[in-house]
Short mmCIF file of C-alpha atoms in Angstrom, two decimals:
data_model
loop_
_atom_site.label_atom_id
_atom_site.label_comp_id
_atom_site.label_asym_id
_atom_site.label_seq_id
_atom_site.Cartn_x
_atom_site.Cartn_y
_atom_site.Cartn_z
CA MET A 99 -1.46 -11.04 13.48
CA VAL A 100 1.94 -10.02 15.21
CA ALA A 101 4.95 -12.16 14.33
CA PRO A 102 7.36 -12.84 17.27
CA LEU A 103 10.55 -10.99 17.22
CA CYS A 104 13.58 -12.87 16.21
CA ALA A 105 16.28 -12.28 18.90
CA ALA A 106 19.06 -13.40 16.44
CA VAL A 107 18.55 -10.27 14.17
CA VAL A 108 17.05 -7.64 16.21
CA VAL A 109 19.15 -4.52 16.52
CA VAL A 110 18.23 -2.50 19.49
CA PHE A 111 19.25 1.14 19.82
CA SER A 112 20.00 2.19 23.32
CA ALA A 113 19.30 5.92 22.80
CA PHE A 114 17.62 7.97 20.16
CA PHE A 115 20.89 9.89 19.75
CA PRO A 116 23.85 7.37 20.15
CA GLY A 117 26.26 9.92 18.87
CA ILE A 118 26.19 11.74 22.24
CA ASP A 119 28.79 9.17 23.48
CA GLY A 120 31.30 10.46 20.90
CA ARG A 121 31.03 7.56 18.30
CA LEU A 122 30.41 8.11 14.67
CA LEU A 123 27.38 6.05 13.68
CA PHE A 124 24.71 5.71 10.82
CA ALA A 125 21.17 6.03 11.58
CA SER A 126 19.25 2.87 12.44
CA TYR A 127 17.99 2.02 8.88
CA TYR A 128 21.39 2.28 7.19
CA GLY A 129 23.55 -0.72 6.97
CA ASP A 130 25.49 -3.08 4.89
CA HIS A 131 23.79 -4.60 1.95
CA MET A 132 21.27 -1.71 1.92
CA VAL A 133 19.77 0.15 -1.20
CA LEU A 134 20.00 3.81 -1.52
CA GLN A 135 17.73 5.76 -3.85
CA LYS A 136 19.15 5.97 -7.33
CA SER A 137 19.15 8.94 -9.86
CA PRO A 138 17.73 11.25 -10.65
CA GLN A 139 16.94 11.54 -7.05
CA ARG A 140 19.68 12.05 -4.64
CA ALA A 141 20.12 9.76 -1.68
CA VAL A 142 20.21 11.16 1.91
CA VAL A 143 22.75 9.68 4.27
CA TRP A 144 22.64 10.62 7.94
CA GLY A 145 23.78 9.58 11.35
CA TYR A 146 25.26 10.63 14.81
CA GLY A 147 28.59 11.98 15.74
CA PRO A 148 30.62 14.12 18.31
CA GLU A 149 29.12 17.54 18.60
CA GLY A 150 31.00 20.02 16.30
CA ALA A 151 33.06 17.35 14.45
CA LYS A 152 33.62 17.86 10.70
CA ILE A 153 32.27 14.86 8.91
CA THR A 154 33.30 13.77 5.22
CA VAL A 155 31.13 11.22 3.33
CA SER A 156 32.58 9.51 0.37
CA LEU A 157 31.45 6.87 -2.06
CA SER A 158 33.58 4.25 -3.92
CA GLY A 159 32.52 1.73 -6.43
CA PRO A 160 31.49 1.92 -10.13
CA VAL A 161 31.49 5.87 -9.57
CA ASN A 162 33.52 7.66 -6.82
CA GLN A 163 32.41 10.82 -5.08
CA GLU A 164 33.17 12.78 -2.17
CA ALA A 165 30.53 15.16 -0.53
CA SER A 166 31.56 18.53 0.97
CA PRO A 167 32.23 18.32 4.71
CA VAL A 168 29.37 18.81 7.08
CA THR A 169 29.48 19.70 10.86
CA VAL A 170 27.73 17.56 13.46
CA THR A 171 24.95 19.67 14.88
CA LYS A 172 23.00 18.61 17.83
CA GLY A 173 24.60 15.22 17.54
CA ILE A 174 23.41 14.62 14.01
CA TRP A 175 25.25 14.89 10.60
CA LYS A 176 23.41 14.72 7.36
CA VAL A 177 24.65 14.46 3.69
CA THR A 178 22.82 14.46 0.39
CA LEU A 179 24.83 12.71 -2.24
CA ASP A 180 25.07 13.52 -5.81
CA PRO A 181 22.71 11.38 -8.06
CA VAL A 182 24.00 7.88 -8.56
CA ASP A 183 22.76 5.62 -11.42
CA ALA A 184 21.33 2.26 -10.55
CA GLY A 185 23.82 -0.52 -9.74
CA GLY A 186 26.70 -1.23 -7.45
CA PRO A 187 28.16 -2.47 -5.25
CA TYR A 188 29.44 0.68 -3.43
CA THR A 189 31.21 1.35 -0.10
CA VAL A 190 30.14 4.49 1.82
CA ASN A 191 32.78 5.83 4.07
CA VAL A 192 31.92 8.36 6.85
CA SER A 193 34.97 9.92 8.62
CA SER A 194 36.00 12.42 11.13
CA THR A 195 39.30 13.26 12.62
CA ASN A 196 39.30 10.37 15.02
CA TYR A 197 36.50 8.02 13.76
CA THR A 198 35.32 6.17 10.71
CA ALA A 199 32.06 4.35 9.88
CA ILE A 200 31.57 2.21 6.71
CA LEU A 201 28.76 0.84 4.98
CA LYS A 202 29.55 -2.18 2.56
CA ASP A 203 27.88 -3.85 -0.38
CA VAL A 204 25.41 -0.92 -0.95
CA LEU A 205 23.38 -0.84 -4.16
CA PHE A 206 21.50 2.04 -5.85
CA GLY A 207 18.00 1.50 -7.04
CA ASP A 208 14.43 2.22 -5.89
CA ILE A 209 13.29 2.35 -2.38
CA TRP A 210 9.71 1.29 -1.74
CA VAL A 211 8.09 1.58 1.81
CA CYS A 212 5.60 -1.19 2.75
CA GLY A 213 3.02 -0.39 5.34
CA GLY A 214 -0.40 -1.34 6.92
CA GLN A 215 -1.62 -4.06 9.00
CA SER A 216 -1.64 -7.88 9.34
CA ASN A 217 -2.05 -8.72 5.58
CA MET A 218 1.05 -6.79 4.90
CA LEU A 219 2.70 -8.30 7.89
CA PHE A 220 1.74 -11.62 6.67
CA GLN A 221 4.99 -13.61 6.09
CA THR A 222 6.32 -15.29 3.12
CA SER A 223 6.44 -18.51 5.04
CA GLN A 224 2.68 -18.51 5.29
CA MET A 225 1.62 -17.83 1.78
CA PHE A 226 0.50 -20.38 -0.80
CA ASN A 227 3.70 -22.23 -2.38
CA ALA A 228 6.06 -20.65 0.21
CA SER A 229 8.58 -23.41 -0.11
CA GLU A 230 8.91 -22.75 -3.99
CA GLU A 231 8.88 -18.92 -3.30
CA LEU A 232 11.58 -19.09 -0.63
CA ALA A 233 13.54 -21.39 -2.83
CA LEU A 234 13.85 -18.45 -5.44
CA ALA A 235 15.30 -15.87 -2.98
CA ALA A 236 18.77 -16.63 -3.93
CA LYS A 237 18.13 -15.74 -7.47
CA TYR A 238 17.29 -12.07 -6.26
CA PRO A 239 20.42 -10.80 -4.63
CA HIS A 240 19.53 -7.19 -5.87
CA VAL A 241 16.23 -7.13 -4.07
CA ARG A 242 16.99 -6.13 -0.48
CA PRO A 243 14.58 -6.27 2.42
CA PHE A 244 14.69 -4.34 5.59
CA MET A 245 12.21 -4.51 8.51
CA ALA A 246 11.45 -2.03 11.37
CA ALA A 247 10.52 -3.69 14.74
CA LEU A 248 7.09 -3.08 16.15
CA LYS A 249 7.33 -0.12 18.46
CA GLU A 250 4.97 2.66 19.74
CA SER A 251 5.67 6.21 20.76
CA GLU A 252 3.71 9.04 22.22
CA THR A 253 5.89 11.56 20.42
CA GLU A 254 7.61 11.75 17.02
CA LEU A 255 10.88 9.99 17.15
CA PRO A 256 13.95 10.82 14.96
CA ASP A 257 15.06 7.31 14.53
CA LEU A 258 13.75 3.81 14.78
CA VAL A 259 13.99 2.27 18.41
CA GLU A 260 14.51 -1.19 17.15
CA VAL A 261 15.22 -3.13 13.88
CA LYS A 262 13.64 -6.32 13.39
CA LEU A 263 15.54 -7.43 10.22
CA PRO A 264 18.55 -5.28 9.24
CA TRP A 265 19.07 -5.08 5.46
CA PHE A 266 20.10 -8.42 3.98
CA VAL A 267 20.75 -10.19 0.74
CA ALA A 268 17.67 -12.43 0.37
CA ARG A 269 18.08 -15.90 1.73
CA ALA A 270 15.18 -18.25 2.63
CA ASP A 271 15.73 -18.57 6.43
CA VAL A 272 15.43 -14.75 6.82
CA LEU A 273 13.07 -13.91 4.19
CA SER A 274 10.61 -16.47 5.68
CA GLU A 275 9.93 -13.65 8.32
CA PHE A 276 9.48 -10.85 5.74
CA SER A 277 6.25 -9.44 4.37
CA ALA A 278 4.97 -11.66 1.48
CA VAL A 279 3.28 -8.94 -0.40
CA CYS A 280 6.21 -6.66 -0.01
CA TRP A 281 8.75 -9.12 -0.98
CA LEU A 282 6.71 -10.36 -4.12
CA PHE A 283 5.95 -6.85 -5.25
CA GLY A 284 9.71 -6.10 -4.95
CA ARG A 285 10.69 -9.28 -6.89
CA TYR A 286 8.14 -8.80 -9.58
CA LEU A 287 9.32 -5.15 -9.93
CA TYR A 288 12.91 -6.17 -10.28
CA ASP A 289 12.03 -8.69 -13.01
CA THR A 290 10.37 -5.69 -14.75
CA MET A 291 12.92 -2.75 -14.18
CA LYS A 292 16.05 -5.00 -14.00
CA TYR A 293 17.82 -2.77 -11.34
CA PRO A 294 18.02 -2.96 -7.49
CA ILE A 295 14.96 -2.70 -5.40
CA GLY A 296 14.96 -1.84 -1.72
CA LEU A 297 12.03 -2.87 0.54
CA VAL A 298 11.29 -1.26 3.82
CA GLU A 299 8.64 -3.05 5.71
CA SER A 300 7.01 -1.07 8.66
CA CYS A 301 3.62 -2.48 9.55
CA TRP A 302 1.75 -3.84 12.49
CA GLY A 303 -1.37 -6.18 12.64
CA GLY A 304 -4.78 -5.02 13.67
CA THR A 305 -4.18 -1.33 13.45
CA PRO A 306 -6.38 1.47 12.24
CA VAL A 307 -5.21 4.12 9.74
CA GLU A 308 -5.29 6.61 12.63
CA THR A 309 -2.34 5.35 14.45
CA TRP A 310 -0.28 5.63 11.14
CA SER A 311 -1.38 9.20 10.77
CA SER A 312 0.07 12.28 11.90
CA SER A 313 -1.66 14.79 14.14
CA ARG A 314 -1.82 17.02 11.03
CA ALA A 315 -3.60 14.46 8.72
CA LEU A 316 -6.04 13.59 11.65
CA HIS A 317 -6.91 17.32 12.10
CA MET A 318 -7.96 17.40 8.43
CA CYS A 319 -10.67 14.88 9.21
CA ASP A 320 -11.66 16.18 12.78
CA LEU A 321 -10.05 12.99 14.20
CA ASP A 322 -7.30 14.61 16.17
CA LYS A 323 -9.21 14.92 19.37
CA LEU A 324 -11.00 11.55 19.37
CA GLU A 325 -9.98 8.60 21.55
CA GLY A 326 -10.17 4.89 20.56
CA PRO A 327 -8.65 1.43 21.15
CA HIS A 328 -5.40 2.52 19.37
CA ASN A 329 -4.09 5.86 20.41
CA ASN A 330 -3.78 8.21 17.49
CA SER A 331 -0.36 8.62 15.73
CA LEU A 332 1.48 6.20 18.01
CA LEU A 333 3.01 4.21 14.84
CA TRP A 334 3.50 7.29 12.94
CA ASN A 335 5.68 8.54 15.60
CA ALA A 336 7.63 5.36 16.04
CA MET A 337 7.64 3.70 12.75
CA ILE A 338 7.06 6.13 9.99
CA HIS A 339 8.35 9.63 11.27
CA PRO A 340 11.87 8.12 11.81
CA LEU A 341 11.99 7.13 8.09
CA LEU A 342 11.38 10.57 6.68
CA ASN A 343 15.10 11.60 6.10
CA MET A 344 15.58 8.65 3.63
CA THR A 345 14.92 9.24 -0.02
CA ILE A 346 12.32 6.84 -1.29
CA TYR A 347 10.65 6.12 -4.55
CA GLY A 348 7.16 5.10 -3.55
CA ALA A 349 5.02 3.09 -0.94
CA ILE A 350 2.57 0.25 -1.03
CA TRP A 351 -0.12 -0.19 1.71
CA TYR A 352 -2.36 -3.15 2.84
CA GLN A 353 -4.75 -1.83 5.52
CA GLY A 354 -8.28 -1.16 6.23
CA GLU A 355 -9.71 -4.20 8.15
CA ALA A 356 -9.37 -2.46 11.43
CA ASN A 357 -11.50 0.48 10.09
CA THR A 358 -14.43 -1.58 8.96
CA GLU A 359 -15.73 -0.96 12.50
CA TYR A 360 -13.64 2.12 13.69
CA HIS A 361 -14.24 5.36 12.22
CA GLN A 362 -15.43 3.70 8.97
CA ASP A 363 -17.55 6.60 7.89
CA LYS A 364 -14.36 8.82 8.08
CA TYR A 365 -12.00 6.55 6.01
CA ASN A 366 -12.75 8.30 2.65
CA CYS A 367 -11.14 11.31 4.36
CA SER A 368 -8.70 9.83 6.62
CA PHE A 369 -6.88 7.52 4.23
CA PRO A 370 -6.43 10.18 1.41
CA ALA A 371 -5.29 12.61 4.09
CA MET A 372 -2.65 10.20 5.50
CA ILE A 373 -1.35 9.75 1.88
CA ASP A 374 -1.16 13.42 1.36
CA ASP A 375 0.67 13.91 4.63
CA TRP A 376 3.08 11.22 4.10
CA ARG A 377 3.96 12.68 0.70
CA MET A 378 4.43 16.18 2.29
CA ALA A 379 6.53 14.79 5.29
CA PHE A 380 8.81 12.52 3.13
CA HIS A 381 9.39 15.33 0.56
CA GLN A 382 10.39 17.66 3.45
CA GLY A 383 12.43 15.23 5.49
CA SER A 384 14.60 14.28 2.50
CA GLY A 385 15.29 17.85 1.83
CA GLY A 386 13.06 17.74 -1.39
CA GLN A 387 14.57 14.40 -2.79
CA THR A 388 11.60 12.24 -2.34
CA ALA A 389 8.89 13.31 -4.82
CA ALA A 390 6.19 15.40 -3.33
CA ASP A 391 3.60 13.32 -5.21
CA PHE A 392 5.50 9.91 -4.79
CA PRO A 393 3.50 6.94 -6.16
CA PHE A 394 1.32 5.25 -3.50
CA GLY A 395 -0.27 1.89 -4.21
CA PHE A 396 -2.75 -0.06 -1.93
CA VAL A 397 -4.63 -3.27 -1.62
CA GLN A 398 -8.41 -2.89 -1.69
CA LEU A 399 -9.83 -5.20 1.16
CA SER A 400 -10.23 -8.81 0.52
CA THR A 401 -12.70 -10.97 2.45
CA ASN A 402 -13.50 -12.03 5.88
CA ASN A 403 -16.89 -13.70 6.65
CA LYS A 404 -18.63 -15.67 3.95
CA LYS A 405 -21.88 -15.27 5.69
CA ASN A 406 -21.56 -11.66 6.89
CA ILE A 407 -24.42 -9.35 5.69
CA ASP A 408 -22.91 -6.27 7.32
CA ASP A 409 -21.74 -3.50 5.04
CA GLY A 410 -18.51 -2.85 6.87
CA PHE A 411 -16.11 -4.35 4.19
CA PRO A 412 -17.91 -3.14 1.07
CA GLU A 413 -18.37 0.33 2.58
CA LEU A 414 -14.70 0.45 3.55
CA ARG A 415 -13.65 -0.85 0.05
CA TRP A 416 -15.55 2.14 -1.39
CA HIS A 417 -13.98 4.69 1.04
CA GLN A 418 -10.45 3.43 0.20
CA THR A 419 -11.11 5.10 -3.19
CA ALA A 420 -12.47 8.25 -1.56
CA ASP A 421 -15.92 7.18 -2.91
CA PHE A 422 -14.78 7.09 -6.50
CA GLY A 423 -14.69 3.25 -6.99
CA PHE A 424 -11.37 3.67 -8.68
CA VAL A 425 -7.98 5.11 -8.52
CA PRO A 426 -6.29 7.36 -9.56
CA ASN A 427 -8.93 10.01 -9.39
CA ALA A 428 -9.33 13.65 -8.66
CA ARG A 429 -8.76 13.21 -4.96
CA MET A 430 -6.16 10.47 -4.95
CA LYS A 431 -3.78 11.40 -7.68
CA LYS A 432 -0.80 9.25 -8.63
CA THR A 433 -2.18 6.19 -6.66
CA PHE A 434 -2.95 2.55 -7.79
CA MET A 435 -5.07 -0.13 -6.32
CA ALA A 436 -4.94 -4.05 -6.31
CA VAL A 437 -8.69 -5.39 -6.20
CA ALA A 438 -8.60 -8.46 -3.99
CA PHE A 439 -12.12 -9.32 -3.06
CA ASP A 440 -12.18 -12.06 -5.62
CA LEU A 441 -9.21 -13.86 -3.59
CA PRO A 442 -10.85 -15.36 -0.44
CA ASP A 443 -9.24 -18.13 1.43
CA GLU A 444 -11.99 -20.08 3.23
CA LYS A 445 -9.60 -22.58 4.68
CA SER A 446 -6.73 -20.22 5.72
CA PRO A 447 -5.09 -21.61 8.90
CA TYR A 448 -4.43 -17.88 9.79
CA GLY A 449 -8.14 -17.05 9.64
CA THR A 450 -10.23 -16.20 6.68
CA ILE A 451 -9.29 -12.43 7.00
CA HIS A 452 -5.73 -13.58 6.02
CA PRO A 453 -6.03 -15.06 2.55
CA ARG A 454 -2.66 -16.97 1.52
CA ASP A 455 -2.78 -15.85 -2.13
CA LYS A 456 -0.44 -12.97 -1.98
CA GLN A 457 0.92 -13.65 -5.47
CA ASP A 458 -1.95 -12.34 -7.31
CA VAL A 459 -2.21 -9.39 -4.93
CA ALA A 460 1.50 -8.42 -5.86
CA LEU A 461 1.01 -9.01 -9.40
CA ARG A 462 -2.02 -6.54 -9.51
CA LEU A 463 0.01 -4.01 -7.55
CA LEU A 464 2.83 -4.44 -10.08
CA LEU A 465 0.67 -3.63 -12.88
CA GLY A 466 -0.46 -0.36 -11.17
CA ALA A 467 3.04 0.39 -10.41
CA ARG A 468 4.20 -0.01 -13.90
CA ALA A 469 1.35 2.21 -15.27
CA VAL A 470 1.25 4.89 -12.46
CA ALA A 471 4.72 4.94 -10.94
CA TYR A 472 6.82 4.26 -13.93
CA ASN A 473 4.55 5.70 -16.65
CA GLN A 474 4.73 2.58 -18.76
CA LYS A 475 2.33 2.87 -21.69
CA ASP A 476 -0.29 0.48 -22.73
CA VAL A 477 -0.26 -1.41 -19.28
CA LEU A 478 -3.80 -2.23 -18.34
CA PHE A 479 -4.07 -2.10 -14.51
CA GLN A 480 -7.73 -1.45 -13.78
CA GLY A 481 -10.68 -3.70 -13.98
CA PRO A 482 -13.77 -2.81 -15.88
CA PHE A 483 -15.65 0.23 -14.49
CA PRO A 484 -18.95 1.67 -15.62
CA LEU A 485 -18.83 4.39 -18.10
CA GLN A 486 -22.54 4.75 -18.36
CA ILE A 487 -25.56 3.27 -16.56
CA GLU A 488 -28.97 3.61 -18.33
CA SER A 489 -32.11 2.38 -16.62
CA SER A 490 -35.55 1.65 -18.06
CA GLN A 491 -38.76 0.12 -16.69
CA MET A 492 -37.56 -3.55 -17.18
CA GLN A 493 -33.79 -3.33 -17.51
CA ILE A 494 -30.46 -1.59 -16.83
CA ASN A 495 -27.76 -1.39 -19.13
CA VAL A 496 -24.33 -0.94 -17.83
CA THR A 497 -21.64 0.10 -20.38
CA TYR A 498 -18.12 -0.37 -19.26
CA ASP A 499 -14.96 1.57 -20.03
CA GLN A 500 -13.28 -1.72 -21.72
CA ILE A 501 -14.08 -4.95 -23.06
CA VAL A 502 -15.46 -7.41 -20.49
CA ASN A 503 -15.41 -11.11 -19.77
CA VAL A 504 -18.72 -11.98 -18.27
CA ASP A 505 -20.46 -14.93 -16.38
CA SER A 506 -23.95 -14.99 -15.54
CA SER A 507 -25.10 -14.12 -11.96
CA THR A 508 -28.23 -13.72 -10.13
CA ILE A 509 -27.00 -12.03 -6.99
CA ILE A 510 -23.94 -9.89 -7.38
CA PHE A 511 -25.76 -6.95 -8.78
CA GLU A 512 -28.37 -5.29 -6.60
CA ILE A 513 -30.80 -2.52 -7.10
CA CYS A 514 -32.46 -0.27 -4.62
CA CYS A 515 -36.18 0.34 -5.13
CA SER A 516 -37.45 3.72 -3.99
CA GLU A 517 -39.70 6.48 -4.95
CA THR A 518 -38.11 9.07 -2.62
CA ALA A 519 -35.48 11.57 -3.38
CA ALA A 520 -33.36 10.37 -0.53
CA PRO A 521 -30.29 8.42 -1.41
CA CYS A 522 -30.21 4.66 -0.80
CA GLY A 523 -28.15 3.38 2.03
CA SER A 524 -27.54 0.26 4.05
CA ASN A 525 -31.08 0.15 5.52
CA SER A 526 -32.76 0.72 2.13
CA LEU A 527 -34.51 -2.17 0.16
CA TRP A 528 -31.96 -3.72 -2.03
CA VAL A 529 -32.90 -6.55 -4.23
CA PRO A 530 -30.95 -8.78 -6.80
CA ALA A 531 -30.74 -7.67 -10.46
CA SER A 532 -29.97 -10.71 -12.58
CA ILE A 533 -27.53 -10.51 -15.41
CA MET A 534 -29.94 -11.17 -18.44
CA ASN A 535 -27.44 -10.77 -21.22
CA TRP A 536 -24.18 -9.08 -22.22
CA GLY A 537 -22.27 -7.74 -25.11
CA PRO A 538 -18.46 -6.90 -25.72
CA SER A 539 -18.52 -3.92 -23.14
CA ASN A 540 -21.99 -3.89 -21.61
CA VAL A 541 -24.25 -5.99 -19.34
CA LEU A 542 -28.02 -5.89 -19.23
CA LEU A 543 -29.59 -6.40 -15.85
CA SER A 544 -33.19 -7.26 -14.91
CA THR A 545 -35.09 -4.69 -12.76
CA SER A 546 -38.36 -6.98 -12.29
CA LEU A 547 -37.93 -7.25 -8.63
CA CYS A 548 -38.46 -3.64 -8.07
CA ASN A 549 -42.05 -4.12 -9.05
CA SER A 550 -43.84 -0.80 -9.43
CA SER A 551 -41.02 1.20 -7.59
CA SER A 552 -38.39 3.12 -9.37
CA VAL A 553 -34.69 1.94 -9.51
CA ALA A 554 -32.90 4.63 -7.30
CA ALA A 555 -29.55 3.05 -7.18
CA LEU A 556 -27.42 0.16 -8.38
CA ARG A 557 -24.42 -1.47 -6.76
CA TYR A 558 -22.06 -4.34 -7.65
CA ALA A 559 -20.27 -6.80 -5.37
CA TRP A 560 -21.58 -5.07 -2.18
CA LYS A 561 -20.92 -7.89 0.23
CA ASP A 562 -18.11 -8.93 2.47
CA TRP A 563 -17.46 -12.07 0.34
CA PRO A 564 -19.05 -11.44 -3.09
CA CYS A 565 -17.94 -14.42 -4.95
CA ASN A 566 -15.55 -17.51 -4.71
CA PHE A 567 -11.94 -17.60 -5.69
CA LYS A 568 -11.42 -15.78 -9.08
CA ALA A 569 -15.08 -16.59 -9.83
CA CYS A 570 -16.61 -13.03 -9.96
CA PRO A 571 -18.82 -12.54 -12.99
CA ILE A 572 -17.05 -9.37 -14.47
CA TYR A 573 -13.41 -9.21 -15.43
CA ASP A 574 -11.32 -7.60 -18.17
CA ALA A 575 -10.87 -9.03 -21.58
CA SER A 576 -7.89 -11.32 -20.32
CA ASN A 577 -9.99 -12.49 -17.36
CA THR A 578 -7.21 -11.39 -14.83
CA LEU A 579 -8.36 -8.09 -13.54
CA PRO A 580 -11.74 -8.14 -11.58
CA ALA A 581 -14.39 -5.20 -11.97
CA PRO A 582 -14.02 -3.35 -8.65
CA PRO A 583 -17.22 -2.90 -6.53
CA PHE A 584 -19.39 0.29 -7.20
CA VAL A 585 -22.59 1.99 -6.08
CA ALA A 586 -24.31 4.38 -8.50
CA HIS A 587 -27.24 6.58 -7.40
CA ARG A 588 -29.59 8.57 -9.54
CA ARG A 589 -26.84 11.26 -9.69
CA THR A 590 -23.33 9.85 -9.54
CA GLY A 591 -20.17 9.66 -11.70
CA GLY A 592 -18.19 6.95 -13.42
CA ARG A 593 -14.49 6.90 -14.07
CA ASN A 594 -14.86 9.79 -16.20
CA HIS A 595 -17.60 11.41 -14.03
CA GLU A 596 -20.08 11.32 -17.00
CA ASN A 597 -22.39 8.42 -16.05
CA GLU A 598 -25.30 8.51 -13.97
CA LEU A 599 -28.27 6.11 -13.38
CA LYS A 600 -30.67 7.50 -15.88
#
């Protein structure tokens, strides 16, 4: 789903280095009303100017500062400001002997990049209760959105070719075109942190992870020489690489649908590799100001086809966690995940693959951000996950890592019946394992349908559409965080890598 460009607000940059004509300019994603990264990090400001000119950058507002002069080299100037506490407004003044460029109404806060495909691109005007949400926009003048235009490039670009929505103070008519998940996450985050939040949307519908990955990341997974329907790295080149100079706090991501049928078996490598590479590149591009392990949140795939028996969606959900079933984990450190398979939308006018409930998605992302990105203690952000799985001839006892809220189900758990040592897969015999009983933190499952065969594996919610809206059988004690899908073989690990199917 690709939204049409709005000609009234699109800013087109005629050349990648506008400064060659002698003007003094900021890079494309700097503008009035923007948010710069607050302390303890140092914000980077850069742009274009006449070759060899001496440039001075000053900041005026609640605190004044003037950076040491820099020289325009190869048409570019770049300054790293001293740390600035959250707040504003500020004016950023860049001057040379003959020219001046100014940014007004600049705030300092945390900047989050929002990436992915159509469910991240999904607009605030399309979500449930859109009119009520848009009516709240004016109450959040310190949550500032920005949106990159949809562009591709065969080579890495230093700057964005176009800007779809320049930085703006939220108002309903413009916010209606902005990402619903990105906006809601930022708004909820502002309610928690009480200081400015900058949101940078850079996403494109129908795109696989490979096109958002650099050649370095693809090489890590032996994907750099493969061709497909979307050329590798095109959107990394045009929509992510240009942003690297900017100091950011973190990123959120909603993508994966395109990979359910495209290099699905590689996603457990390609997605973590992309995260690692983004972290390295943003850290280096900002001169070390963006953290080398900046927090990265993502949405686990929702649903698409209620009648689908293909394993594409459940396999991709598993691969999104690098086959751990939860995050953060040993492979995906400082990450957080919003489980979303219990939020289907059978009547979505935008197709069932585009559920309209983005509020719950954003709230679950917020919980992860509070715990992982902001180190807030005692914030439960993960649904129940098996701590131990014990199998006997007639039943399986699944012990979870927290108190669970359970409803009965005859189909959501499945067991693989096999006497062989080979691991169970999509083509193995899987039969339902009914929930027989449960306690405060455990569930008892029937193994009667395996007959005389041994139980070789257990899986939970291993379907495209495992349950109806907020009606999965296992949630946390508050009944708000669903247990994520998992598969456990005779030898596997739980959240603490201590459980196995015994």
